[in-house]
């Protein structure tokens, strides 16, 4: 693995993560917000795998495995919450989810 | 050669990622997400992480994005009823934050000197005979066995939580759908 490939992989990981961050702050649709969170997780996973290859150990991939399992659980619960909120107030606009605000 | 392949997959991943945040319809965002997932899985294969690449395709692209599409269809927020979003002030802060983060992290990544990086030439040279998948399995079931069990409990908790969440209907919900659920 050449140093250039290593740096390119890390750069892509950073760009994917920050694209997810920008998406979370820009988009108002709750479902697309969630997709941007998945983008962030993918960026982090790519960094894990890159370092795993660089160090020659598989520990990074074990963590990727766990991150994927937790991401699946999180998506299931988050989408169930969105569906429940949608039943009460038929909107997925996060700007309208302001019942807890005074 | 690796750099060329990586560049192709990286451009695909970036296209998908920008498609997620810049398209109006959530279905188009889901398509962008699938493109990103597949491109990142291809990069995993390039880096020698074969098992993780397969799990990425099966779990992320094959289950999570499909779940997203199910919910989009269930709530009927597809292309025709897509949310008309305003470009708020938070959006400008978000873009600034993203660009700043890329600049700082990119500078940190590229500032590392070439000399002190003892990287192996290929994946097999880095691992010897074991190979990534076998080493991964050995680590997962011996060293990280407790974490493995805890993650199983996390998945079980998520399953129970989702069942509970969709069981109780909101007060403005339909009476007949509550009767159907019983």
mmCIF file of C-alpha atoms in Angstrom:
data_model
loop_
_atom_site.group_PDB
_atom_site.id
_atom_site.type_symbol
_atom_site.label_atom_id
_atom_site.label_comp_id
_atom_site.label_asym_id
_atom_site.label_seq_id
_atom_site.Cartn_x
_atom_site.Cartn_y
_atom_site.Cartn_z
ATOM 1 C CA UNK A 1 0.000 0.000 0.000
ATOM 2 C CA UNK A 2 1.704 3.124 -1.151
ATOM 3 C CA UNK A 3 1.642 6.259 0.993
ATOM 4 C CA UNK A 4 -0.292 8.008 -1.762
ATOM 5 C CA UNK A 5 -3.087 5.437 -1.667
ATOM 6 C CA UNK A 6 -3.158 5.651 2.113
ATOM 7 C CA UNK A 7 -3.543 9.421 2.029
ATOM 8 C CA UNK A 8 -6.120 9.296 -0.745
ATOM 9 C CA UNK A 9 -8.214 6.795 1.219
ATOM 10 C CA UNK A 10 -8.087 8.957 4.328
ATOM 11 C CA UNK A 11 -8.954 12.041 2.302
ATOM 12 C CA UNK A 12 -11.974 10.280 0.814
ATOM 13 C CA UNK A 13 -13.015 9.211 4.305
ATOM 14 C CA UNK A 14 -12.815 12.813 5.498
ATOM 15 C CA UNK A 15 -14.744 14.110 2.494
ATOM 16 C CA UNK A 16 -17.495 11.508 2.891
ATOM 17 C CA UNK A 17 -17.804 12.315 6.575
ATOM 18 C CA UNK A 18 -18.015 16.059 6.031
ATOM 19 C CA UNK A 19 -20.485 15.587 3.174
ATOM 20 C CA UNK A 20 -22.641 13.748 5.692
ATOM 21 C CA UNK A 21 -22.215 16.589 8.187
ATOM 22 C CA UNK A 22 -23.192 19.199 5.598
ATOM 23 C CA UNK A 23 -26.188 17.078 4.639
ATOM 24 C CA UNK A 24 -27.371 16.789 8.232
ATOM 25 C CA UNK A 25 -27.221 20.570 8.609
ATOM 26 C CA UNK A 26 -28.711 21.469 5.230
ATOM 27 C CA UNK A 27 -31.524 19.018 4.614
ATOM 28 C CA UNK A 28 -34.872 19.348 6.380
ATOM 29 C CA UNK A 29 -36.357 15.998 5.416
ATOM 30 C CA UNK A 30 -35.965 13.604 8.357
ATOM 31 C CA UNK A 31 -35.368 10.563 6.173
ATOM 32 C CA UNK A 32 -32.660 12.250 4.099
ATOM 33 C CA UNK A 33 -31.133 13.445 7.394
ATOM 34 C CA UNK A 34 -30.818 9.825 8.377
ATOM 35 C CA UNK A 35 -29.191 8.938 5.089
ATOM 36 C CA UNK A 36 -26.573 11.610 5.746
ATOM 37 C CA UNK A 37 -25.874 10.029 9.134
ATOM 38 C CA UNK A 38 -25.246 6.767 7.272
ATOM 39 C CA UNK A 39 -22.832 8.642 5.020
ATOM 40 C CA UNK A 40 -20.909 9.785 8.094
ATOM 41 C CA UNK A 41 -20.725 6.233 9.370
ATOM 42 C CA UNK A 42 -19.397 5.069 6.024
ATOM 43 C CA UNK A 43 -16.693 7.686 6.136
ATOM 44 C CA UNK A 44 -15.616 6.459 9.556
ATOM 45 C CA UNK A 45 -15.706 2.834 8.375
ATOM 46 C CA UNK A 46 -13.447 3.673 5.461
ATOM 47 C CA UNK A 47 -10.925 5.230 7.848
ATOM 48 C CA UNK A 48 -11.028 2.080 9.987
ATOM 49 C CA UNK A 49 -10.411 -0.204 7.017
ATOM 50 C CA UNK A 50 -7.624 2.023 5.697
ATOM 51 C CA UNK A 51 -5.783 1.880 8.989
ATOM 52 C CA UNK A 52 -6.392 -1.842 9.266
ATOM 53 C CA UNK A 53 -4.664 -2.318 5.928
ATOM 54 C CA UNK A 54 -1.888 0.075 6.828
ATOM 55 C CA UNK A 55 -1.092 -1.644 10.117
ATOM 56 C CA UNK A 56 -1.612 -5.145 8.754
ATOM 57 C CA UNK A 57 -4.012 -6.098 11.553
ATOM 58 C CA UNK A 58 -7.668 -7.005 11.271
ATOM 59 C CA UNK A 59 -8.753 -5.103 14.397
ATOM 60 C CA UNK A 60 -10.016 -2.217 12.308
ATOM 61 C CA UNK A 61 -12.276 -4.556 10.376
ATOM 62 C CA UNK A 62 -13.675 -6.004 13.606
ATOM 63 C CA UNK A 63 -14.695 -2.484 14.548
ATOM 64 C CA UNK A 64 -16.202 -1.939 11.103
ATOM 65 C CA UNK A 65 -18.271 -5.063 11.665
ATOM 66 C CA UNK A 66 -19.536 -3.700 14.968
ATOM 67 C CA UNK A 67 -20.198 -0.259 13.508
ATOM 68 C CA UNK A 68 -22.294 -1.822 10.752
ATOM 69 C CA UNK A 69 -24.319 -3.856 13.237
ATOM 70 C CA UNK A 70 -24.964 -0.816 15.429
ATOM 71 C CA UNK A 71 -25.785 1.294 12.356
ATOM 72 C CA UNK A 72 -28.381 -1.259 11.263
ATOM 73 C CA UNK A 73 -29.965 -1.204 14.717
ATOM 74 C CA UNK A 74 -29.904 2.583 14.781
ATOM 75 C CA UNK A 75 -31.538 2.908 11.367
ATOM 76 C CA UNK A 76 -34.308 0.507 12.351
ATOM 77 C CA UNK A 77 -35.112 2.346 15.564
ATOM 78 C CA UNK A 78 -34.751 5.808 14.007
ATOM 79 C CA UNK A 79 -37.069 5.008 11.122
ATOM 80 C CA UNK A 80 -39.587 3.514 13.556
ATOM 81 C CA UNK A 81 -39.479 6.798 15.470
ATOM 82 C CA UNK A 82 -39.993 8.789 12.262
ATOM 83 C CA UNK A 83 -42.967 6.615 11.330
ATOM 84 C CA UNK A 84 -44.460 7.068 14.812
ATOM 85 C CA UNK A 85 -44.033 10.849 14.656
ATOM 86 C CA UNK A 86 -45.506 10.846 11.157
ATOM 87 C CA UNK A 87 -48.619 9.153 12.521
ATOM 88 C CA UNK A 88 -49.197 11.981 14.975
ATOM 89 C CA UNK A 89 -48.260 14.857 12.745
ATOM 90 C CA UNK A 90 -48.211 13.961 9.028
ATOM 91 C CA UNK A 91 -44.924 15.623 8.169
ATOM 92 C CA UNK A 92 -41.276 14.625 7.882
ATOM 93 C CA UNK A 93 -39.995 18.170 8.068
ATOM 94 C CA UNK A 94 -37.686 18.408 11.082
ATOM 95 C CA UNK A 95 -38.458 22.109 11.398
ATOM 96 C CA UNK A 96 -41.997 21.159 12.369
ATOM 97 C CA UNK A 97 -40.941 18.756 15.132
ATOM 98 C CA UNK A 98 -40.963 21.492 17.742
ATOM 99 C CA UNK A 99 -43.512 20.306 20.306
ATOM 100 C CA UNK A 100 -40.870 20.133 23.041
ATOM 101 C CA UNK A 101 -39.961 23.753 22.493
ATOM 102 C CA UNK A 102 -41.702 26.259 24.732
ATOM 103 C CA UNK B 1 -3.047 0.656 -11.090
ATOM 104 C CA UNK B 2 -4.452 0.695 -7.601
ATOM 105 C CA UNK B 3 -4.535 4.476 -7.690
ATOM 106 C CA UNK B 4 -6.458 4.456 -10.971
ATOM 107 C CA UNK B 5 -9.042 2.003 -9.636
ATOM 108 C CA UNK B 6 -9.306 3.903 -6.395
ATOM 109 C CA UNK B 7 -9.849 7.157 -8.277
ATOM 110 C CA UNK B 8 -12.724 5.668 -10.252
ATOM 111 C CA UNK B 9 -14.409 4.345 -7.100
ATOM 112 C CA UNK B 10 -13.726 7.568 -5.194
ATOM 113 C CA UNK B 11 -15.360 9.675 -7.905
ATOM 114 C CA UNK B 12 -18.379 7.358 -7.834
ATOM 115 C CA UNK B 13 -18.573 7.604 -4.034
ATOM 116 C CA UNK B 14 -18.368 11.395 -4.124
ATOM 117 C CA UNK B 15 -21.011 11.575 -6.835
ATOM 118 C CA UNK B 16 -23.324 9.448 -4.731
ATOM 119 C CA UNK B 17 -22.618 11.442 -1.583
ATOM 120 C CA UNK B 18 -23.269 14.779 -3.285
ATOM 121 C CA UNK B 19 -26.374 13.268 -4.809
ATOM 122 C CA UNK B 20 -27.665 12.408 -1.344
ATOM 123 C CA UNK B 21 -27.474 15.972 -0.103
ATOM 124 C CA UNK B 22 -28.308 17.911 -3.237
ATOM 125 C CA UNK B 23 -31.298 16.185 -4.830
ATOM 126 C CA UNK B 24 -34.825 17.157 -3.961
ATOM 127 C CA UNK B 25 -36.559 13.790 -3.885
ATOM 128 C CA UNK B 26 -35.735 11.301 -1.078
ATOM 129 C CA UNK B 27 -35.808 8.441 -3.582
ATOM 130 C CA UNK B 28 -33.005 10.097 -5.557
ATOM 131 C CA UNK B 29 -31.093 10.528 -2.315
ATOM 132 C CA UNK B 30 -31.502 6.810 -1.654
ATOM 133 C CA UNK B 31 -30.123 6.029 -5.120
ATOM 134 C CA UNK B 32 -27.136 8.254 -4.398
ATOM 135 C CA UNK B 33 -26.622 6.437 -1.122
ATOM 136 C CA UNK B 34 -26.644 3.046 -2.864
ATOM 137 C CA UNK B 35 -24.039 4.294 -5.347
ATOM 138 C CA UNK B 36 -21.858 5.459 -2.452
ATOM 139 C CA UNK B 37 -22.257 2.139 -0.631
ATOM 140 C CA UNK B 38 -21.219 0.123 -3.663
ATOM 141 C CA UNK B 39 -18.270 2.399 -4.398
ATOM 142 C CA UNK B 40 -17.049 2.177 -0.808
ATOM 143 C CA UNK B 41 -17.477 -1.618 -0.911
ATOM 144 C CA UNK B 42 -15.329 -1.679 -4.063
ATOM 145 C CA UNK B 43 -12.675 0.333 -2.194
ATOM 146 C CA UNK B 44 -12.821 -2.187 0.642
ATOM 147 C CA UNK B 45 -12.131 -4.951 -1.870
ATOM 148 C CA UNK B 46 -9.262 -2.907 -3.244
ATOM 149 C CA UNK B 47 -7.784 -2.616 0.238
ATOM 150 C CA UNK B 48 -8.030 -6.367 0.782
ATOM 151 C CA UNK B 49 -10.931 -6.296 3.221
ATOM 152 C CA UNK B 50 -13.051 -8.874 1.425
ATOM 153 C CA UNK B 51 -15.391 -9.894 4.230
ATOM 154 C CA UNK B 52 -16.100 -6.302 5.223
ATOM 155 C CA UNK B 53 -16.789 -5.455 1.576
ATOM 156 C CA UNK B 54 -19.344 -8.236 1.246
ATOM 157 C CA UNK B 55 -20.976 -7.274 4.551
ATOM 158 C CA UNK B 56 -21.118 -3.663 3.338
ATOM 159 C CA UNK B 57 -23.015 -4.705 0.219
ATOM 160 C CA UNK B 58 -25.341 -7.125 1.998
ATOM 161 C CA UNK B 59 -26.080 -5.109 5.143
ATOM 162 C CA UNK B 60 -25.778 -1.479 4.045
ATOM 163 C CA UNK B 61 -26.883 -1.515 0.426
ATOM 164 C CA UNK B 62 -29.037 -4.588 0.736
ATOM 165 C CA UNK B 63 -30.843 -4.007 4.015
ATOM 166 C CA UNK B 64 -30.445 -0.464 5.323
ATOM 167 C CA UNK B 65 -31.114 1.377 2.062
ATOM 168 C CA UNK B 66 -33.984 -1.009 1.316
ATOM 169 C CA UNK B 67 -35.414 -0.138 4.738
ATOM 170 C CA UNK B 68 -35.120 3.529 3.872
ATOM 171 C CA UNK B 69 -36.982 2.960 0.630
ATOM 172 C CA UNK B 70 -39.687 0.982 2.435
ATOM 173 C CA UNK B 71 -40.259 3.864 4.846
ATOM 174 C CA UNK B 72 -40.258 6.413 2.005
ATOM 175 C CA UNK B 73 -42.916 4.395 0.211
ATOM 176 C CA UNK B 74 -44.866 3.828 3.431
ATOM 177 C CA UNK B 75 -44.990 7.522 4.287
ATOM 178 C CA UNK B 76 -45.547 8.422 0.635
ATOM 179 C CA UNK B 77 -42.897 11.144 0.547
ATOM 180 C CA UNK B 78 -41.568 10.100 -2.841
ATOM 181 C CA UNK B 79 -40.928 12.324 -5.830
ATOM 182 C CA UNK B 80 -44.472 13.584 -6.194
ATOM 183 C CA UNK B 81 -44.948 14.587 -2.566
ATOM 184 C CA UNK B 82 -41.358 15.545 -1.822
ATOM 185 C CA UNK B 83 -40.811 18.144 0.840
ATOM 186 C CA UNK B 84 -40.172 21.627 -0.471
ATOM 187 C CA UNK B 85 -37.241 22.664 1.655
ATOM 188 C CA UNK B 86 -36.091 26.164 2.333
ATOM 189 C CA UNK B 87 -32.404 27.046 2.376
ATOM 190 C CA UNK B 88 -32.095 28.226 5.960
ATOM 191 C CA UNK B 89 -29.334 30.024 7.793
ATOM 192 C CA UNK B 90 -28.200 26.775 9.333
ATOM 193 C CA UNK B 91 -27.407 25.633 5.808
ATOM 194 C CA UNK B 92 -24.709 28.271 5.367
ATOM 195 C CA UNK B 93 -23.160 27.352 8.725
ATOM 196 C CA UNK B 94 -23.278 23.715 7.679
ATOM 197 C CA UNK B 95 -21.501 24.271 4.387
ATOM 198 C CA UNK B 96 -18.876 26.416 6.091
ATOM 199 C CA UNK B 97 -18.349 23.747 8.717
ATOM 200 C CA UNK B 98 -18.012 21.026 6.105
ATOM 201 C CA UNK B 99 -15.501 22.939 4.011
ATOM 202 C CA UNK B 100 -13.529 23.906 7.124
ATOM 203 C CA UNK B 101 -13.443 20.325 8.346
ATOM 204 C CA UNK B 102 -12.232 19.026 4.999
ATOM 205 C CA UNK B 103 -9.538 21.715 4.886
ATOM 206 C CA UNK B 104 -8.211 21.032 8.378
ATOM 207 C CA UNK B 105 -8.371 17.240 8.153
ATOM 208 C CA UNK B 106 -6.964 17.217 4.653
ATOM 209 C CA UNK B 107 -4.044 19.333 5.778
ATOM 210 C CA UNK B 108 -3.438 16.972 8.711
ATOM 211 C CA UNK B 109 -3.570 13.880 6.489
ATOM 212 C CA UNK B 110 -1.301 15.294 3.803
ATOM 213 C CA UNK B 111 1.191 16.760 6.246
ATOM 214 C CA UNK B 112 2.363 13.310 7.371
ATOM 215 C CA UNK B 113 5.858 12.732 6.050
ATOM 216 C CA UNK B 114 6.410 9.930 3.566
ATOM 217 C CA UNK B 115 9.531 8.609 5.261
ATOM 218 C CA UNK B 116 8.057 7.331 8.501
ATOM 219 C CA UNK B 117 5.315 5.115 7.024
ATOM 220 C CA UNK B 118 6.300 1.413 7.110
ATOM 221 C CA UNK B 119 3.478 0.248 4.882
ATOM 222 C CA UNK B 120 3.385 -3.212 3.365
ATOM 223 C CA UNK B 121 3.335 -3.583 -0.396
ATOM 224 C CA UNK B 122 0.283 -5.794 -0.698
ATOM 225 C CA UNK B 123 -2.401 -7.062 1.641
ATOM 226 C CA UNK B 124 -0.935 -10.560 1.740
ATOM 227 C CA UNK B 125 2.505 -9.228 2.532
ATOM 228 C CA UNK B 126 1.039 -7.367 5.479
ATOM 229 C CA UNK B 127 -0.679 -10.404 6.927
ATOM 230 C CA UNK B 128 1.443 -13.383 6.052
ATOM 231 C CA UNK B 129 -0.508 -16.577 5.524
ATOM 232 C CA UNK B 130 -3.504 -15.730 7.652
ATOM 233 C CA UNK B 131 -5.423 -13.511 5.285
ATOM 234 C CA UNK B 132 -7.821 -10.887 6.480
ATOM 235 C CA UNK B 133 -10.972 -12.959 6.864
ATOM 236 C CA UNK B 134 -9.381 -15.682 8.936
ATOM 237 C CA UNK B 135 -7.644 -13.150 11.152
ATOM 238 C CA UNK B 136 -10.907 -11.236 11.437
ATOM 239 C CA UNK B 137 -12.770 -14.364 12.509
ATOM 240 C CA UNK B 138 -10.071 -15.253 15.009
ATOM 241 C CA UNK B 139 -10.196 -11.794 16.538
ATOM 242 C CA UNK B 140 -13.969 -11.565 16.523
ATOM 243 C CA UNK B 141 -14.606 -14.842 18.311
ATOM 244 C CA UNK B 142 -11.631 -14.916 20.648
ATOM 245 C CA UNK B 143 -10.379 -11.487 21.511
ATOM 246 C CA UNK B 144 -13.586 -9.496 21.011
ATOM 247 C CA UNK B 145 -16.030 -12.234 21.966
ATOM 248 C CA UNK B 146 -17.621 -10.180 24.729
ATOM 249 C CA UNK B 147 -18.180 -7.239 22.364
ATOM 250 C CA UNK B 148 -19.719 -9.659 19.889
ATOM 251 C CA UNK B 149 -22.249 -10.814 22.473
ATOM 252 C CA UNK B 150 -22.983 -7.235 23.488
ATOM 253 C CA UNK B 151 -23.662 -6.305 19.860
ATOM 254 C CA UNK B 152 -26.074 -9.241 19.649
ATOM 255 C CA UNK B 153 -27.903 -7.790 22.649
ATOM 256 C CA UNK B 154 -27.923 -4.375 20.965
ATOM 257 C CA UNK B 155 -29.589 -5.891 17.903
ATOM 258 C CA UNK B 156 -32.107 -7.707 20.082
ATOM 259 C CA UNK B 157 -32.882 -4.473 21.930
ATOM 260 C CA UNK B 158 -33.381 -2.661 18.638
ATOM 261 C CA UNK B 159 -35.740 -5.382 17.459
ATOM 262 C CA UNK B 160 -37.827 -5.175 20.634
ATOM 263 C CA UNK B 161 -37.768 -1.385 20.513
ATOM 264 C CA UNK B 162 -38.986 -1.215 16.922
ATOM 265 C CA UNK B 163 -41.809 -3.650 17.676
ATOM 266 C CA UNK B 164 -42.882 -1.550 20.640
ATOM 267 C CA UNK B 165 -42.622 1.727 18.759
ATOM 268 C CA UNK B 166 -44.868 0.699 15.904
ATOM 269 C CA UNK B 167 -47.338 -1.037 18.161
ATOM 270 C CA UNK B 168 -48.801 2.002 19.906
ATOM 271 C CA UNK B 169 -50.639 4.311 17.540
ATOM 272 C CA UNK B 170 -50.892 8.055 17.932
ATOM 273 C CA UNK B 171 -54.060 9.647 19.164
ATOM 274 C CA UNK B 172 -54.692 11.317 15.796
ATOM 275 C CA UNK B 173 -54.208 7.940 14.120
ATOM 276 C CA UNK B 174 -57.074 5.888 12.757
ATOM 277 C CA UNK B 175 -59.271 3.921 15.076
ATOM 278 C CA UNK B 176 -59.609 1.067 12.592
ATOM 279 C CA UNK B 177 -55.866 0.640 12.139
ATOM 280 C CA UNK B 178 -55.572 0.411 15.925
ATOM 281 C CA UNK B 179 -58.265 -2.255 15.822
ATOM 282 C CA UNK B 180 -56.340 -4.060 13.082
ATOM 283 C CA UNK B 181 -53.215 -4.024 15.203
ATOM 284 C CA UNK B 182 -54.927 -5.737 18.119
#
